[in-house]
Amino acid sequence: MKRIKLKLAPGVETEFVDRDRALARVVEWAEKSTRFPVVVFGPEGCGKSAFLRQAAETLGEFGYDVVYVDAAHRDFVAYTDVAEVARRLLDAASDVSGLAQLRLAYLAVDLARELIGRWGRRKVAVLVDEAFQAVGLDKAGIYVKSLLNLIEYPPRSYEKIVAVAATSEGVTREEIGRHLWAELRPIWNMPKEGFRQLYDKIPEPRLPFEDVWRWTGGNPRMLERLYSSGWAVGRVVEDVLREKRLTAGFVVKWRRWLEEVVEDPEILWTGDVPEELVRELEVRNLIVYNMYDRDPYFWVDQPPPERDLELGVGRDVAWQTPLHREAVRLALREA
Ligand SMILES: Nc1ncnc2c1ncn2[C@@H]1O[C@H](COP(=O)(O)OP(=O)(O)OP(=O)(O)O)[C@@H](O)[C@H]1O
Ligand SMILES: [Mg+2]
């Protein structure tokens, strides 16, 4: 299986590392089809897009005609000899009217349909990254339904279809989960040994691996950010604080709870915590709420530990990374 090339940081190229279980999952999809659209979700920067791109490549190797669209970033990859596919994707991506994202998200589904109906392709894969951000979070359910329609009511008989969407928006799970239209499958930050391989690609001087592991919890985007900041952990934390709008007002309002939650995120699950706070933390992509059973069946790749308070992982609730938690700690100190 060929591993795709990725850019981890400016000047740091790497191939897609580790994620062996996730790749085995792709092989399973390739061999059996996805009965329902698979919706992959997980912490921001954990590697969902990298995984989807790698999956596109792998499905191509399995003889699929593949359409991959990163709606939010107006990017796409097509593995097909139908030239019209790339042409139409390019046309949608270059739309300057502000509709490019929306068009790309729907075009991916249309093209998959046409690959089957018009061009008689028997194995088709459609992989959509950040689709819900593009179509609107309130339409996430409808979008997934359109993927399901493709699987259930194809314009012509086919051999296999693989349909996968990825999102970092935790709140969309609610919208999707209300219907039985999708298989929701979480992916976590990288497991330690895989993450070490990525760390090894970063030029020296570096912060010691164990420190990087403790700060990032295996999140490749955070590794990149630490490296790009010259390993200035404090600056990255401060950036996260601003990005997440952890204002004094917010922190003062929830201080009593937040002080407990930075120690143990599970408080959000078992404690008498206001729902509004859970939602605020979820919308800001600070936590993952309602985690799955650690049975690997439910996970795209290796599941996180059952509980690891050093990394901010509880059984049902986890900080997306220790750096996310640290930003809240800093906000609490500053307020
Ligand atoms: N398995 C991997 N091997 C090599 N590089 C990786 C791997 N996973 C992720 N990366 C790199 O880490 C960075 C973050 O990954 P990526 O953009 O895929 O995360 P994401 O989960 O899609 O983030 P977002 O939530 O913002 O969409 C990228 O530079 C990506 O190329
Ligand atoms: Mg992404």
Coordinates of C-alpha atoms and ligand atoms in Angstrom, one line a residue:
M1 CA 0.0 0.0 0.0
K2 CA 1.5 3.3 -1.0
R3 CA 1.7 6.0 1.6
I4 CA 1.0 9.5 0.5
K5 CA 3.3 12.5 1.0
L6 CA 2.2 15.1 3.5
K7 CA 3.6 18.4 4.6
L8 CA 3.8 18.5 8.4
A9 CA 5.3 22.0 8.7
P10 CA 7.0 24.4 6.3
G11 CA 10.0 22.5 5.1
V12 CA 9.1 19.2 6.8
E13 CA 7.8 16.6 4.4
T14 CA 6.7 13.2 5.6
E15 CA 4.8 10.3 4.4
F16 CA 1.6 9.2 6.1
V17 CA 2.9 7.4 9.2
D18 CA 1.3 4.8 11.4
R19 CA -2.5 4.5 11.6
D20 CA -2.2 0.8 10.7
R21 CA -5.6 0.0 12.2
A22 CA -7.2 2.9 10.3
L23 CA -5.7 1.6 7.1
A24 CA -6.9 -1.9 7.8
R25 CA -10.4 -0.3 8.2
V26 CA -10.1 1.2 4.7
V27 CA -9.2 -2.2 3.3
E28 CA -12.3 -3.6 5.0
W29 CA -14.4 -0.8 3.4
A30 CA -12.8 -1.4 0.0
E31 CA -13.6 -5.1 0.2
K32 CA -17.1 -4.9 1.6
S33 CA -18.5 -1.4 0.9
T34 CA -19.9 0.9 3.6
R35 CA -23.4 -0.2 4.3
F36 CA -24.1 3.3 5.8
P37 CA -22.1 6.5 5.2
V38 CA -19.3 6.6 7.7
V39 CA -18.9 9.8 9.6
V40 CA -15.4 10.2 11.1
F41 CA -15.0 12.7 13.9
G42 CA -12.3 13.5 16.3
P43 CA -10.1 16.3 17.9
E44 CA -9.1 19.1 15.7
G45 CA -5.7 18.5 14.1
C46 CA -5.7 14.8 15.0
G47 CA -5.2 13.8 11.3
K48 CA -8.7 13.3 9.9
S49 CA -7.9 15.0 6.6
A50 CA -4.6 13.2 6.3
F51 CA -6.4 9.9 6.8
L52 CA -9.1 10.7 4.3
R53 CA -6.5 11.6 1.7
Q54 CA -4.6 8.4 2.4
A55 CA -7.9 6.5 2.2
A56 CA -8.6 8.0 -1.2
E57 CA -5.2 6.9 -2.5
T58 CA -5.7 3.4 -1.1
L59 CA -9.2 3.0 -2.5
G60 CA -7.8 4.1 -5.9
E61 CA -5.3 1.2 -5.6
F62 CA -8.2 -1.1 -5.0
G63 CA -9.7 -0.1 -8.3
Y64 CA -12.2 2.4 -7.1
D65 CA -13.0 5.6 -8.9
V66 CA -12.5 8.1 -6.1
V67 CA -13.7 11.6 -5.5
Y68 CA -12.2 13.3 -2.5
V69 CA -13.3 16.8 -1.6
D70 CA -12.1 19.1 1.2
A71 CA -15.0 21.5 1.0
A72 CA -13.8 24.0 3.6
H73 CA -10.4 24.4 1.9
R74 CA -11.7 24.3 -1.6
D75 CA -9.5 21.4 -2.4
F76 CA -10.1 18.0 -4.1
V77 CA -8.4 14.9 -5.5
A78 CA -9.9 12.6 -8.1
Y79 CA -8.7 9.2 -9.0
T80 CA -10.6 8.4 -12.2
D81 CA -9.9 8.4 -15.9
V82 CA -13.1 10.3 -16.5
A83 CA -11.6 13.7 -17.2
E84 CA -14.8 15.5 -16.8
V85 CA -14.8 14.8 -13.0
A86 CA -11.6 16.8 -12.3
R87 CA -12.8 19.5 -14.7
R88 CA -16.1 20.0 -12.8
L89 CA -14.4 19.9 -9.4
L90 CA -11.9 22.5 -10.5
D91 CA -14.8 24.6 -11.9
A92 CA -16.6 24.5 -8.5
A93 CA -13.5 25.1 -6.5
S94 CA -12.7 28.2 -8.5
D95 CA -16.1 29.7 -8.0
V96 CA -15.5 33.2 -6.6
S97 CA -19.1 34.0 -5.8
G98 CA -18.7 32.6 -2.3
L99 CA -20.5 29.3 -3.1
A100 CA -17.5 27.2 -3.8
Q101 CA -17.6 25.3 -0.5
L102 CA -21.3 24.5 -0.9
R103 CA -21.0 23.5 -4.5
L104 CA -18.0 21.2 -3.9
A105 CA -19.8 19.4 -1.1
Y106 CA -22.8 18.6 -3.2
L107 CA -20.8 18.1 -6.4
A108 CA -18.9 15.2 -4.7
V109 CA -22.1 13.3 -4.2
D110 CA -23.4 14.2 -7.7
L111 CA -20.2 13.0 -9.3
A112 CA -20.2 9.7 -7.5
R113 CA -23.8 9.2 -8.7
E114 CA -22.8 10.0 -12.3
L115 CA -19.7 7.8 -12.1
I116 CA -22.1 5.0 -11.5
G117 CA -25.0 6.1 -13.7
R118 CA -23.5 7.8 -16.7
W119 CA -20.1 6.2 -16.8
G120 CA -21.0 2.8 -15.6
R121 CA -18.3 2.6 -12.9
R122 CA -18.8 -0.4 -10.6
K123 CA -16.6 0.7 -7.7
V124 CA -17.0 4.2 -6.5
A125 CA -15.8 6.0 -3.4
V126 CA -16.8 9.5 -2.2
L127 CA -14.8 11.0 0.6
V128 CA -15.9 14.4 1.9
D129 CA -13.8 16.4 4.4
E130 CA -15.4 19.3 6.4
A131 CA -18.7 18.8 4.5
F132 CA -20.8 20.0 7.3
Q133 CA -18.9 23.2 7.8
A134 CA -19.6 23.8 4.1
V135 CA -23.3 23.0 4.0
G136 CA -24.2 24.3 7.4
L137 CA -24.2 22.3 10.6
D138 CA -28.0 22.3 10.7
K139 CA -27.9 20.5 7.3
A140 CA -25.5 17.8 8.4
G141 CA -28.2 15.2 8.7
I142 CA -29.6 16.0 5.3
Y143 CA -26.2 15.8 3.7
V144 CA -25.5 12.4 5.2
K145 CA -28.9 11.3 3.9
S146 CA -27.8 12.2 0.4
L147 CA -24.8 9.9 0.8
L148 CA -27.2 7.2 2.1
N149 CA -29.4 7.7 -0.9
L150 CA -26.4 7.1 -3.2
I151 CA -25.8 3.8 -1.5
E152 CA -29.4 2.7 -1.3
Y153 CA -30.8 4.1 -4.6
P154 CA -28.0 4.2 -7.1
P155 CA -28.9 5.2 -10.6
R156 CA -27.6 1.8 -11.8
S157 CA -26.4 -1.4 -10.2
Y158 CA -22.9 -1.3 -8.9
E159 CA -20.5 -3.6 -7.2
K160 CA -19.2 -1.4 -4.3
I161 CA -19.6 2.0 -2.8
V162 CA -17.6 3.6 -0.1
A163 CA -18.9 6.9 1.4
V164 CA -17.1 8.7 4.2
A165 CA -17.4 12.2 5.6
A166 CA -15.1 13.7 8.2
T167 CA -15.8 16.6 10.7
S168 CA -14.2 18.2 13.6
E169 CA -17.4 19.8 14.7
G170 CA -18.5 17.8 17.7
V171 CA -21.9 19.4 17.7
T172 CA -22.8 17.9 14.3
R173 CA -22.9 14.5 16.0
E174 CA -26.2 15.5 17.6
E175 CA -27.7 16.4 14.2
I176 CA -26.5 13.2 12.6
G177 CA -27.0 11.0 15.5
R178 CA -30.7 11.8 15.6
H179 CA -31.2 9.7 12.5
L180 CA -30.1 6.2 11.8
W181 CA -28.4 7.2 8.6
A182 CA -24.8 7.0 9.5
E183 CA -22.1 5.0 11.2
L184 CA -20.4 7.5 13.5
R185 CA -16.8 6.5 14.1
P186 CA -14.4 8.5 16.2
I187 CA -10.7 8.8 15.5
W188 CA -8.3 9.9 18.3
N189 CA -4.9 11.6 18.4
M190 CA -2.1 9.3 17.4
P191 CA -0.9 6.5 19.6
K192 CA 2.4 7.0 21.3
E193 CA 4.6 4.9 19.0
G194 CA 3.1 6.3 15.8
F195 CA 3.5 9.8 17.1
R196 CA 7.1 9.1 17.9
Q197 CA 7.7 8.3 14.2
L198 CA 6.2 11.7 13.3
Y199 CA 8.3 13.5 16.0
D200 CA 11.4 11.9 14.5
K201 CA 10.8 13.7 11.2
I202 CA 11.1 17.1 12.9
P203 CA 14.6 18.6 12.7
E204 CA 16.6 19.2 15.8
P205 CA 16.8 20.9 18.2
R206 CA 13.6 19.6 19.7
L207 CA 11.9 19.4 23.0
P208 CA 12.3 15.9 24.5
F209 CA 9.8 13.5 23.1
E210 CA 8.2 12.8 26.5
D211 CA 7.5 16.5 27.0
V212 CA 6.0 16.8 23.5
W213 CA 3.9 13.8 24.2
R214 CA 2.6 15.2 27.4
W215 CA 1.7 18.6 25.8
T216 CA 0.2 17.3 22.6
G217 CA -1.3 14.0 23.6
G218 CA -0.2 12.7 20.2
N219 CA -1.9 15.5 18.2
P220 CA 0.1 16.1 15.0
R221 CA -1.2 19.6 14.5
M222 CA 0.0 20.6 18.0
L223 CA 3.3 19.0 17.2
E224 CA 3.6 21.2 14.2
R225 CA 2.6 24.3 16.2
L226 CA 5.1 23.6 18.9
Y227 CA 7.8 23.2 16.4
S228 CA 6.8 26.3 14.4
S229 CA 6.8 28.4 17.6
G230 CA 10.4 27.2 18.3
W231 CA 9.0 25.0 21.1
A232 CA 7.6 28.0 23.0
V233 CA 4.8 26.1 24.7
G234 CA 3.5 29.2 26.5
R235 CA 3.0 31.1 23.2
V236 CA 1.1 28.2 21.7
V237 CA -1.1 28.1 24.8
E238 CA -1.8 31.8 24.5
D239 CA -2.7 31.5 20.9
V240 CA -5.1 28.7 21.7
L241 CA -6.6 30.8 24.4
R242 CA -7.3 33.6 21.9
E243 CA -8.6 31.3 19.2
K244 CA -11.0 29.7 21.6
R245 CA -12.3 33.1 22.8
L246 CA -11.6 32.2 26.4
T247 CA -12.4 35.6 27.6
A248 CA -12.4 36.8 31.2
G249 CA -16.2 36.9 31.0
F250 CA -16.5 33.3 29.9
V251 CA -14.0 32.1 32.5
V252 CA -15.5 34.1 35.4
K253 CA -19.0 32.8 34.5
W254 CA -17.9 29.2 34.7
R255 CA -14.9 29.3 37.0
R256 CA -16.3 27.1 39.7
W257 CA -16.8 24.3 37.2
L258 CA -13.8 24.9 35.0
E259 CA -11.5 24.5 38.0
E260 CA -12.7 21.0 38.4
V261 CA -12.9 20.2 34.8
V262 CA -9.2 21.0 34.1
E263 CA -8.4 18.4 36.8
D264 CA -10.8 15.8 35.5
P265 CA -13.0 16.3 32.4
E266 CA -15.2 13.4 33.5
I267 CA -16.9 16.0 35.9
L268 CA -18.7 17.2 32.8
W269 CA -20.4 13.8 32.5
T270 CA -20.9 12.7 36.1
G271 CA -21.2 16.1 37.8
D272 CA -24.2 18.3 38.1
V273 CA -22.7 20.6 35.4
P274 CA -24.9 23.0 33.4
E275 CA -25.6 21.7 29.9
E276 CA -24.7 25.2 28.6
L277 CA -21.1 24.8 29.7
V278 CA -20.8 21.4 28.0
R279 CA -22.1 22.9 24.9
E280 CA -19.8 26.0 25.1
L281 CA -16.8 23.7 25.4
E282 CA -18.0 21.5 22.6
V283 CA -18.7 24.3 20.2
R284 CA -15.2 25.7 20.9
N285 CA -13.7 22.3 20.1
L286 CA -12.1 22.1 23.5
I287 CA -13.5 18.8 24.5
V288 CA -14.9 15.6 23.0
Y289 CA -18.0 14.8 24.8
N290 CA -19.7 11.4 24.9
M291 CA -16.8 9.2 24.0
Y292 CA -17.3 5.7 22.7
D293 CA -16.7 2.4 24.3
R294 CA -12.9 1.7 23.8
D295 CA -13.8 -1.5 21.9
P296 CA -11.7 -1.0 18.7
Y297 CA -14.7 -1.9 16.6
F298 CA -16.1 1.5 17.2
W299 CA -12.9 3.4 16.4
V300 CA -11.3 4.2 13.1
D301 CA -7.8 3.8 14.6
Q302 CA -6.5 2.8 18.0
P303 CA -8.8 4.1 20.8
P304 CA -7.5 6.4 23.5
P305 CA -6.9 5.1 27.0
E306 CA -9.9 4.5 29.1
R307 CA -8.7 7.2 31.5
D308 CA -5.5 9.2 31.6
L309 CA -5.8 12.3 33.6
E310 CA -2.3 13.5 32.7
L311 CA -3.5 13.7 29.1
G312 CA -6.9 14.9 30.1
V313 CA -8.8 11.8 29.0
G314 CA -11.7 10.6 30.9
R315 CA -14.0 7.7 30.1
D316 CA -16.8 9.7 28.6
V317 CA -15.2 13.1 28.2
A318 CA -11.8 14.2 27.1
W319 CA -9.9 17.4 26.5
Q320 CA -9.0 17.4 22.8
T321 CA -5.3 17.8 23.7
P322 CA -3.5 18.7 26.9
L323 CA -2.7 22.1 25.3
H324 CA -6.4 22.8 24.9
R325 CA -6.8 22.2 28.7
E326 CA -3.7 24.4 29.4
A327 CA -5.3 27.3 27.5
V328 CA -8.3 27.0 29.9
R329 CA -5.9 26.9 32.9
L330 CA -4.1 30.0 31.6
A331 CA -7.5 31.8 31.2
L332 CA -8.4 30.9 34.7
R333 CA -5.1 32.3 36.0
E334 CA -5.5 35.5 34.0
A335 CA -9.1 36.2 34.8
Ligands
LIG1 N1 -0.6 9.9 10.0 C1 0.0 11.0 9.6 N2 1.2 11.0 9.1 C2 1.9 12.1 8.8 N3 1.4 13.3 9.0 C3 0.2 13.4 9.5 C4 -0.6 12.3 9.9 N4 -1.7 12.7 10.4 C5 -1.7 14.0 10.3 N5 -0.6 14.5 9.8 C6 -0.2 15.9 9.6 O1 -0.7 16.6 10.8 C7 -1.3 17.8 10.5 C8 -2.7 17.8 11.0 O2 -3.5 16.8 10.4 P1 -4.9 17.0 9.6 O3 -4.9 18.4 8.9 O4 -5.1 15.8 8.8 O5 -5.8 17.1 10.9 P2 -7.4 17.2 10.9 O6 -7.9 16.3 11.9 O7 -8.0 17.1 9.5 O8 -7.5 18.7 11.4 P3 -8.9 19.7 11.4 O9 -9.7 19.3 12.5 O10 -8.3 21.1 11.5 O11 -9.5 19.4 10.1 C9 -1.2 18.0 9.0 O12 0.0 18.7 8.7 C10 -1.0 16.5 8.5 O13 -0.4 16.5 7.3
MG2 MG -9.1 18.5 8.4

